[in-house]
XYZ file of C-alpha atoms in Angstrom:
536
model
C -4.164 61.631 -5.617
C -3.182 65.260 -5.760
C 0.283 66.230 -4.596
C -0.718 66.809 -1.000
C 1.095 65.706 2.111
C 0.136 62.146 3.014
C -0.809 61.727 6.665
C -0.410 58.582 8.773
C -4.152 57.903 8.774
C -4.309 58.184 4.961
C -2.898 54.662 4.676
C -6.456 53.363 5.156
C -8.039 55.616 2.504
C -10.174 53.910 -0.173
C -8.206 55.358 -3.099
C -6.637 53.309 -5.880
C -3.075 54.513 -5.207
C -1.846 56.506 -2.222
C 1.168 58.123 -3.921
C 2.250 58.622 -7.527
C 5.925 59.263 -8.305
C 7.167 61.361 -11.221
C 10.685 62.235 -12.378
C 10.055 65.833 -11.316
C 9.654 64.624 -7.721
C 13.004 62.883 -7.551
C 16.296 64.257 -6.248
C 18.384 65.816 -9.077
C 21.493 63.970 -10.279
C 24.933 65.439 -11.088
C 26.314 65.774 -14.663
C 25.903 64.280 -17.152
C 22.439 63.405 -15.823
C 21.448 66.948 -14.924
C 19.614 67.610 -18.188
C 16.074 66.565 -19.168
C 15.859 63.277 -21.027
C 19.072 61.843 -19.575
C 17.326 59.198 -17.501
C 14.413 56.844 -18.230
C 10.848 58.003 -17.599
C 8.857 56.308 -14.847
C 6.126 53.990 -16.073
C 2.556 53.292 -15.001
C 1.718 49.895 -13.490
C -0.059 47.553 -15.876
C -3.868 47.573 -15.409
C -3.745 43.769 -15.219
C -1.512 43.964 -12.159
C -3.951 46.109 -10.185
C -6.498 43.299 -10.015
C -4.115 40.628 -8.710
C -1.276 42.426 -6.909
C -0.966 45.273 -4.422
C -0.297 48.497 -6.311
C -2.257 50.563 -3.786
C 0.780 52.171 -2.119
C 2.811 53.800 -4.905
C 2.065 51.705 -7.987
C 5.102 49.433 -7.526
C 5.024 45.742 -6.605
C 7.559 44.161 -4.264
C 5.437 41.282 -2.980
C 4.801 39.311 -6.168
C 1.956 37.176 -4.835
C -1.680 37.485 -5.947
C -2.833 38.084 -2.374
C -5.048 41.131 -2.826
C -8.484 40.424 -1.232
C -11.410 40.386 -3.660
C -14.452 40.221 -1.380
C -15.583 41.769 1.886
C -15.140 38.377 3.572
C -11.555 38.086 2.303
C -10.796 41.604 3.576
C -12.147 40.794 7.027
C -10.161 37.554 7.153
C -6.973 39.409 6.139
C -7.378 41.959 8.931
C -8.139 39.188 11.430
C -4.989 37.242 10.480
C -2.915 40.410 10.658
C -4.069 41.227 14.187
C -3.480 37.639 15.294
C 0.043 37.736 13.860
C 0.700 41.107 15.488
C -0.252 39.682 18.886
C 2.318 36.911 18.380
C 4.938 39.463 17.310
C 4.458 41.180 20.674
C 4.672 37.943 22.656
C 7.979 36.980 24.304
C 7.558 33.264 23.681
C 6.900 33.762 19.963
C 9.364 36.612 19.344
C 12.169 36.116 21.858
C 14.774 37.131 19.277
C 13.841 40.795 18.815
C 10.942 41.635 21.123
C 12.924 43.869 23.498
C 14.473 46.188 20.882
C 11.165 46.225 18.994
C 9.191 47.386 22.029
C 11.809 49.969 22.967
C 11.593 51.396 19.439
C 7.779 51.332 19.535
C 7.581 53.045 22.932
C 10.296 55.690 22.857
C 10.253 57.382 19.435
C 10.080 61.142 20.064
C 8.732 61.868 16.537
C 11.528 64.397 16.082
C 12.115 63.199 12.480
C 15.887 63.502 12.845
C 16.106 60.164 11.054
C 14.370 61.391 7.900
C 17.325 63.327 6.502
C 19.490 60.235 6.998
C 17.259 58.074 4.779
C 18.437 57.910 1.149
C 15.059 56.650 -0.087
C 13.110 59.441 1.585
C 15.475 62.126 0.252
C 15.759 60.596 -3.234
C 11.973 60.348 -3.600
C 11.549 64.084 -3.106
C 10.610 63.560 0.550
C 7.516 61.449 0.041
C 5.884 60.785 3.417
C 5.339 57.062 2.844
C 9.129 56.589 2.587
C 9.913 58.485 5.778
C 11.538 56.042 8.267
C 8.894 56.841 10.885
C 5.871 56.424 8.594
C 5.427 52.642 8.640
C 6.673 52.597 12.244
C 4.002 55.069 13.305
C 1.315 53.106 11.452
C 2.290 49.973 13.387
C 2.571 51.917 16.641
C -0.955 53.341 16.289
C -2.425 49.936 15.429
C -0.820 48.420 18.532
C -1.999 51.274 20.774
C -5.567 51.291 19.434
C -6.329 47.619 18.857
C -4.086 45.725 21.292
C -3.921 48.037 24.319
C -6.513 48.497 27.111
C -8.786 51.446 26.317
C -6.941 51.908 23.050
C -9.910 52.933 20.918
C -10.776 55.750 23.305
C -7.165 56.925 23.727
C -6.599 56.853 19.960
C -8.821 59.887 19.518
C -6.295 61.896 21.525
C -2.977 60.173 20.757
C -3.327 59.415 17.027
C -6.142 57.488 15.416
C -5.930 54.989 12.585
C -8.432 52.678 10.919
C -7.356 49.078 10.494
C -8.834 47.796 7.261
C -7.627 45.797 4.259
C -6.075 48.898 2.636
C -4.042 49.545 5.777
C -2.788 45.963 5.877
C -1.812 45.604 2.221
C -0.146 49.012 2.053
C 1.778 48.395 5.268
C 3.098 45.141 3.801
C 4.335 46.886 0.660
C 5.718 49.833 2.651
C 7.868 47.432 4.688
C 9.583 46.712 1.354
C 10.379 50.369 0.685
C 13.174 50.257 3.283
C 16.568 48.642 2.616
C 17.140 48.028 6.364
C 20.421 49.963 6.055
C 19.938 51.304 9.621
C 21.192 54.770 8.729
C 18.100 56.111 10.486
C 18.986 54.165 13.631
C 22.551 55.480 13.557
C 21.234 59.048 13.422
C 18.494 58.745 16.060
C 19.489 60.597 19.264
C 18.035 57.801 21.413
C 18.692 54.779 19.183
C 15.155 54.057 17.973
C 15.485 51.362 15.292
C 12.960 52.020 12.535
C 14.848 49.556 10.352
C 14.106 46.821 12.885
C 10.424 47.805 12.859
C 10.375 47.365 9.061
C 12.021 43.961 9.494
C 9.485 42.905 12.120
C 6.572 43.940 9.912
C 8.010 41.751 7.137
C 8.424 38.922 9.634
C 4.810 39.194 10.735
C 3.602 38.878 7.141
C 5.955 35.982 6.378
C 5.806 33.840 9.498
C 2.150 34.382 10.397
C 0.457 35.138 7.072
C 2.621 33.347 4.494
C 3.234 36.582 2.561
C 6.748 37.382 1.291
C 8.391 38.148 -2.073
C 9.102 34.962 -4.023
C 12.743 35.955 -4.514
C 13.311 35.924 -0.751
C 11.235 32.945 0.295
C 10.186 30.482 -2.389
C 13.211 31.091 -4.625
C 15.409 32.205 -1.714
C 15.638 30.369 1.589
C 13.355 27.487 0.581
C 15.368 26.785 -2.572
C 18.624 27.261 -0.634
C 17.675 24.495 1.798
C 16.155 22.169 -0.815
C 18.642 22.472 -3.682
C 21.739 23.871 -1.997
C 21.660 27.499 -3.101
C 19.233 30.359 -3.566
C 20.502 30.484 -7.149
C 19.417 26.896 -7.746
C 23.063 25.783 -7.962
C 23.332 22.114 -6.923
C 26.400 20.408 -5.388
C 27.155 18.812 -8.769
C 26.890 22.162 -10.524
C 29.123 23.725 -7.899
C 31.863 21.152 -8.525
C 31.655 21.791 -12.281
C 32.074 25.532 -11.723
C 35.116 24.952 -9.498
C 36.750 23.038 -12.371
C 35.919 25.891 -14.737
C 37.454 28.413 -12.313
C 40.616 26.313 -12.017
C 40.906 26.303 -15.830
C 40.392 30.061 -15.942
C 43.039 30.644 -13.246
C 45.527 28.499 -15.191
C 44.902 30.574 -18.308
C 45.447 33.866 -16.475
C 48.162 32.869 -14.011
C 50.125 30.499 -16.226
C 49.932 27.646 -13.735
C 47.200 25.530 -12.199
C 45.907 26.063 -8.698
C 43.935 23.249 -7.122
C 41.046 24.797 -5.204
C 40.568 22.866 -1.929
C 37.053 21.461 -1.542
C 35.788 19.391 1.418
C 39.242 19.219 3.028
C 39.004 18.351 6.711
C 41.069 20.177 9.305
C 41.716 23.376 7.348
C 41.922 26.573 9.348
C 39.223 28.341 7.315
C 35.929 27.339 5.728
C 35.453 30.088 3.159
C 31.834 30.663 2.142
C 30.965 32.836 -0.851
C 27.645 34.198 -1.990
C 26.769 31.626 -4.674
C 25.891 34.486 -7.001
C 29.647 34.989 -7.387
C 30.083 31.548 -8.967
C 27.391 32.229 -11.554
C 27.718 35.972 -12.257
C 31.240 36.915 -11.145
C 33.435 33.756 -11.076
C 36.485 36.017 -11.229
C 35.781 36.862 -7.563
C 36.129 33.338 -6.080
C 39.000 32.843 -8.540
C 40.756 35.889 -7.077
C 40.257 34.557 -3.534
C 41.770 31.218 -4.587
C 44.815 32.919 -6.114
C 45.397 35.157 -3.089
C 44.949 32.410 -0.503
C 47.217 30.044 -2.460
C 49.943 32.664 -2.928
C 49.744 33.727 0.737
C 49.920 30.151 2.032
C 46.580 30.246 3.861
C 45.007 26.999 5.074
C 41.459 26.994 3.733
C 38.719 24.966 2.084
C 35.355 25.296 0.383
C 32.495 22.862 0.989
C 30.481 21.145 -1.731
C 27.821 20.011 0.718
C 24.327 21.301 0.055
C 23.780 24.816 1.520
C 27.438 25.273 2.591
C 28.735 26.689 -0.701
C 26.231 29.544 -0.539
C 26.767 32.130 2.204
C 23.478 33.891 1.580
C 20.829 33.741 4.256
C 17.812 35.638 3.011
C 15.972 34.931 6.260
C 17.927 37.816 7.775
C 15.672 40.156 5.808
C 12.236 38.767 6.538
C 11.932 35.547 8.581
C 13.728 34.422 11.768
C 12.758 30.763 11.318
C 14.284 30.561 7.859
C 17.398 32.403 9.075
C 17.889 29.872 11.869
C 17.546 26.922 9.491
C 20.233 28.207 7.128
C 22.612 29.416 9.869
C 22.412 26.107 11.710
C 23.208 24.210 8.522
C 26.285 26.382 7.919
C 27.523 25.713 11.469
C 26.871 21.958 11.224
C 28.918 21.628 8.048
C 31.788 23.705 9.458
C 31.884 21.412 12.514
C 31.855 18.330 10.277
C 34.883 19.657 8.364
C 36.648 20.389 11.677
C 37.709 23.870 10.584
C 38.806 26.485 13.101
C 36.477 29.184 11.808
C 34.076 30.254 9.085
C 35.214 33.180 6.944
C 32.641 35.031 4.852
C 33.663 36.229 1.390
C 32.531 39.480 -0.211
C 28.856 39.382 0.800
C 27.551 41.999 3.200
C 24.277 40.448 4.286
C 26.004 37.069 4.777
C 28.410 38.874 7.128
C 25.514 40.148 9.217
C 23.464 36.946 9.052
C 26.089 34.512 10.316
C 28.384 36.832 12.280
C 25.838 38.956 14.162
C 22.223 37.771 13.990
C 23.115 34.069 14.144
C 24.567 34.693 17.610
C 20.962 34.504 18.791
C 20.509 30.966 17.470
C 23.983 29.359 17.391
C 24.961 28.078 20.817
C 27.198 25.437 22.376
C 28.892 23.261 19.714
C 27.297 25.308 16.936
C 28.892 28.547 18.114
C 31.921 28.263 15.838
C 34.006 31.449 15.310
C 32.834 33.468 12.299
C 34.859 36.257 10.698
C 34.952 38.708 7.821
C 37.453 38.145 5.029
C 38.518 41.808 5.120
C 41.120 41.639 7.945
C 42.641 38.538 6.320
C 42.967 40.341 2.992
C 44.568 43.353 4.680
C 46.947 41.005 6.510
C 48.138 39.691 3.126
C 49.007 43.232 2.018
C 50.286 44.472 5.380
C 52.650 41.560 5.908
C 53.766 41.595 2.258
C 52.852 37.959 1.743
C 52.458 38.720 -1.974
C 54.378 41.145 -4.180
C 52.115 43.894 -5.522
C 52.661 46.704 -8.024
C 50.120 49.497 -7.344
C 50.790 51.059 -10.766
C 48.826 48.216 -12.304
C 45.764 49.773 -10.658
C 46.525 53.327 -11.745
C 42.980 54.293 -12.696
C 40.224 56.086 -10.745
C 38.766 53.881 -8.003
C 36.125 54.621 -5.393
C 34.819 52.430 -2.587
C 31.244 51.486 -1.786
C 30.686 50.521 1.863
C 28.247 47.593 2.239
C 25.858 48.543 5.062
C 25.855 45.154 6.772
C 29.631 44.878 6.794
C 30.523 48.468 7.646
C 27.747 50.268 9.506
C 26.288 47.185 11.200
C 29.527 45.289 11.953
C 32.206 47.970 12.103
C 34.492 46.410 9.462
C 35.584 49.789 8.118
C 39.352 50.123 7.771
C 40.888 46.949 6.232
C 39.417 47.485 2.765
C 40.397 51.168 2.809
C 43.953 50.406 3.816
C 44.224 47.935 0.936
C 42.988 50.517 -1.566
C 45.321 53.203 -0.213
C 48.189 50.758 -0.765
C 47.180 49.316 -4.131
C 45.114 51.968 -5.956
C 47.011 55.237 -6.560
C 43.893 57.113 -7.737
C 41.617 55.920 -4.929
C 39.113 58.546 -3.821
C 36.427 58.289 -1.148
C 32.738 58.852 -1.694
C 31.056 61.553 0.347
C 29.981 60.578 2.952
C 31.909 57.363 3.526
C 32.612 54.648 6.055
C 29.799 54.101 8.546
C 28.004 57.135 7.082
C 27.996 55.856 3.516
C 24.708 55.212 1.737
C 23.150 51.862 0.852
C 23.603 50.556 -2.695
C 19.817 50.574 -3.024
C 19.680 46.793 -3.259
C 19.809 46.023 0.451
C 17.296 43.825 2.309
C 16.727 41.704 -0.788
C 15.953 44.441 -3.300
C 18.907 43.497 -5.525
C 17.395 40.098 -6.298
C 13.743 41.185 -6.478
C 12.900 41.449 -10.169
C 9.104 41.262 -10.048
C 7.002 43.354 -12.431
C 7.990 47.040 -12.099
C 9.931 46.819 -8.831
C 13.372 47.077 -10.540
C 12.346 50.492 -11.877
C 11.594 51.753 -8.361
C 14.831 50.255 -7.044
C 16.972 51.899 -9.734
C 15.179 55.241 -9.892
C 14.576 55.745 -6.157
C 16.324 53.285 -3.809
C 19.672 53.343 -5.669
C 19.499 57.003 -6.643
C 21.592 58.318 -3.755
C 24.307 55.739 -4.411
C 24.390 56.647 -8.099
C 24.703 60.317 -7.114
C 27.637 59.457 -4.827
C 29.397 57.517 -7.576
C 28.965 60.329 -10.095
C 30.247 62.904 -7.608
C 33.298 60.779 -6.766
C 34.255 60.687 -10.456
C 33.319 64.236 -11.506
C 36.960 65.131 -12.202
C 37.199 62.282 -14.720
C 33.588 61.746 -15.778
C 34.575 61.552 -19.458
C 33.750 58.223 -21.163
C 37.389 58.151 -22.333
C 38.594 57.244 -18.818
C 37.784 53.848 -17.273
C 36.608 54.102 -13.670
C 36.119 51.346 -11.073
C 33.541 51.164 -8.281
C 34.951 48.733 -5.726
C 31.974 47.019 -4.093
C 33.109 44.182 -1.786
C 29.653 42.602 -1.601
C 27.858 40.344 -4.060
C 24.438 41.801 -3.261
C 25.745 45.341 -3.710
C 27.437 44.408 -6.994
C 24.120 43.136 -8.303
C 22.388 46.379 -7.371
C 25.203 48.540 -8.770
C 25.287 46.476 -11.982
C 21.564 47.031 -12.549
C 21.810 50.702 -11.583
C 24.693 51.415 -13.962
C 22.848 49.575 -16.722
C 19.602 51.478 -16.014
C 21.402 54.815 -16.410
C 23.643 53.551 -19.254
C 26.650 54.661 -17.181
C 29.257 52.310 -18.725
C 28.692 53.885 -22.147
C 28.096 57.467 -20.990
C 30.774 57.621 -18.291
C 32.905 54.444 -18.551
C 31.980 53.499 -14.994
C 32.479 49.817 -14.187
C 32.277 47.820 -10.980
C 33.806 44.814 -9.247
C 35.034 43.459 -5.944
C 38.114 44.144 -3.834
C 39.983 40.881 -4.426
C 39.932 41.443 -8.189
C 41.855 44.692 -7.663
C 44.331 42.891 -5.420
C 45.047 40.168 -7.976
C 45.212 42.769 -10.754
C 48.101 44.401 -8.850
C 50.113 41.187 -8.417
C 53.635 41.455 -9.819
C 53.598 37.838 -11.022
C 50.478 38.317 -13.143
C 51.527 39.097 -16.716
C 48.122 40.060 -18.148
C 45.552 42.326 -16.400
C 43.078 40.423 -14.263
C 40.403 43.114 -14.596
C 38.584 43.092 -17.926
C 36.929 46.389 -18.731
C 33.699 44.812 -19.910
C 30.298 45.449 -18.399
C 28.675 42.240 -17.189
């Protein structure tokens, strides 16, 4: 299509691709990426993909299922199933979890577009209409008004018409995966309309009623989590082997062995990590073990299937799957007779079990759930461990995980720790509850299908990369090592891929890691640095 403004009703147009992105469209980046040729070119989708997958929105594929209808009959059946699922989404018995806030957001949007300037994806894309927070919401709103409301087809001619066909359905599904659910739009809305929730509910409709969801979230995510024990595929036996490896690694770095408590009944805390930490960043659970041991905290891990992985991908796309995982976490905590569950450095796990699970965990399952951040600050505040901040005397900035900070209000503990233990700590702009998403939220960080990682790195993560570069502009030279503190496994994955995509470790010596690694690195009793300046 030509570079014309896409309208709401264009989503049903019989064109091959609604929008085409180019580098010229995208938001400019600060030095050293302000010159032509400093970032990778965007690629065209493979012709083979167009036949099997949905590339009809912007050429990128989030839903990696061959679900594109081939015949007129298949198109009609798709539309029929969509409308049936939409009716269930609007029914209190079928959607008691989120129906009220969904309907309030459907009914009361003033179309003022205040939310648009808050959306990092919309701004980073060069203000493409299909990424505007209200675009997919307005598509859904018009479908509901026209096809599921009395006299809707007549009223639509005056209030906003839309044609519901196969193009509309498949593009709406993909467009629901062009939002990281960061809720920055909701925070900005003068009346609290939640376009992020609308994106979530669209995903839920496709998953629960039509069996359509990215493999990374469903088949390899929640299904594998429940069947094998972790969304990573890590089994209980594999988990125990990794714990032994971590104990060996701690002994090598600390000079003495720490026995990591596993399956100990009656501990105060059941600590649950994102299992990705064990496989990609074992130094993070190792740092937790060192800090908790040194501070004399009563805690345990669980080796029982599901309980050693805090992730709950259902929070992004499917209420049923969320409830299954959350209930399993609560059951195992009760079996261990712990006082509370504490979530490690994983933002979406914070939200899933601490906030959303409140809707499904009741009675004996309603065990206290907390963030690790206040506990970590308590260690520093009460001087339970001797720290030397000079060990962290290098530039550090802080990324705020959306689900932990904006959605839960856990804002200050991590900042207070960095102010105490990192002499060159500097904030991003904006920061705290106004900070931007890493670009990997709502499952994007683990979605590696076809060309989707390119869109995530070039568009969804672009604002975060801009923030990081701006925070380090006074020391952007590759001769100075710089640390992005990202206290969230999902965010670390997105930042890792983003830095790699832009070759930032080599060009700018920008590295990343969690908060607890910085804390252990500053311990007086640690002879060798805990942080290794290697990109991984």
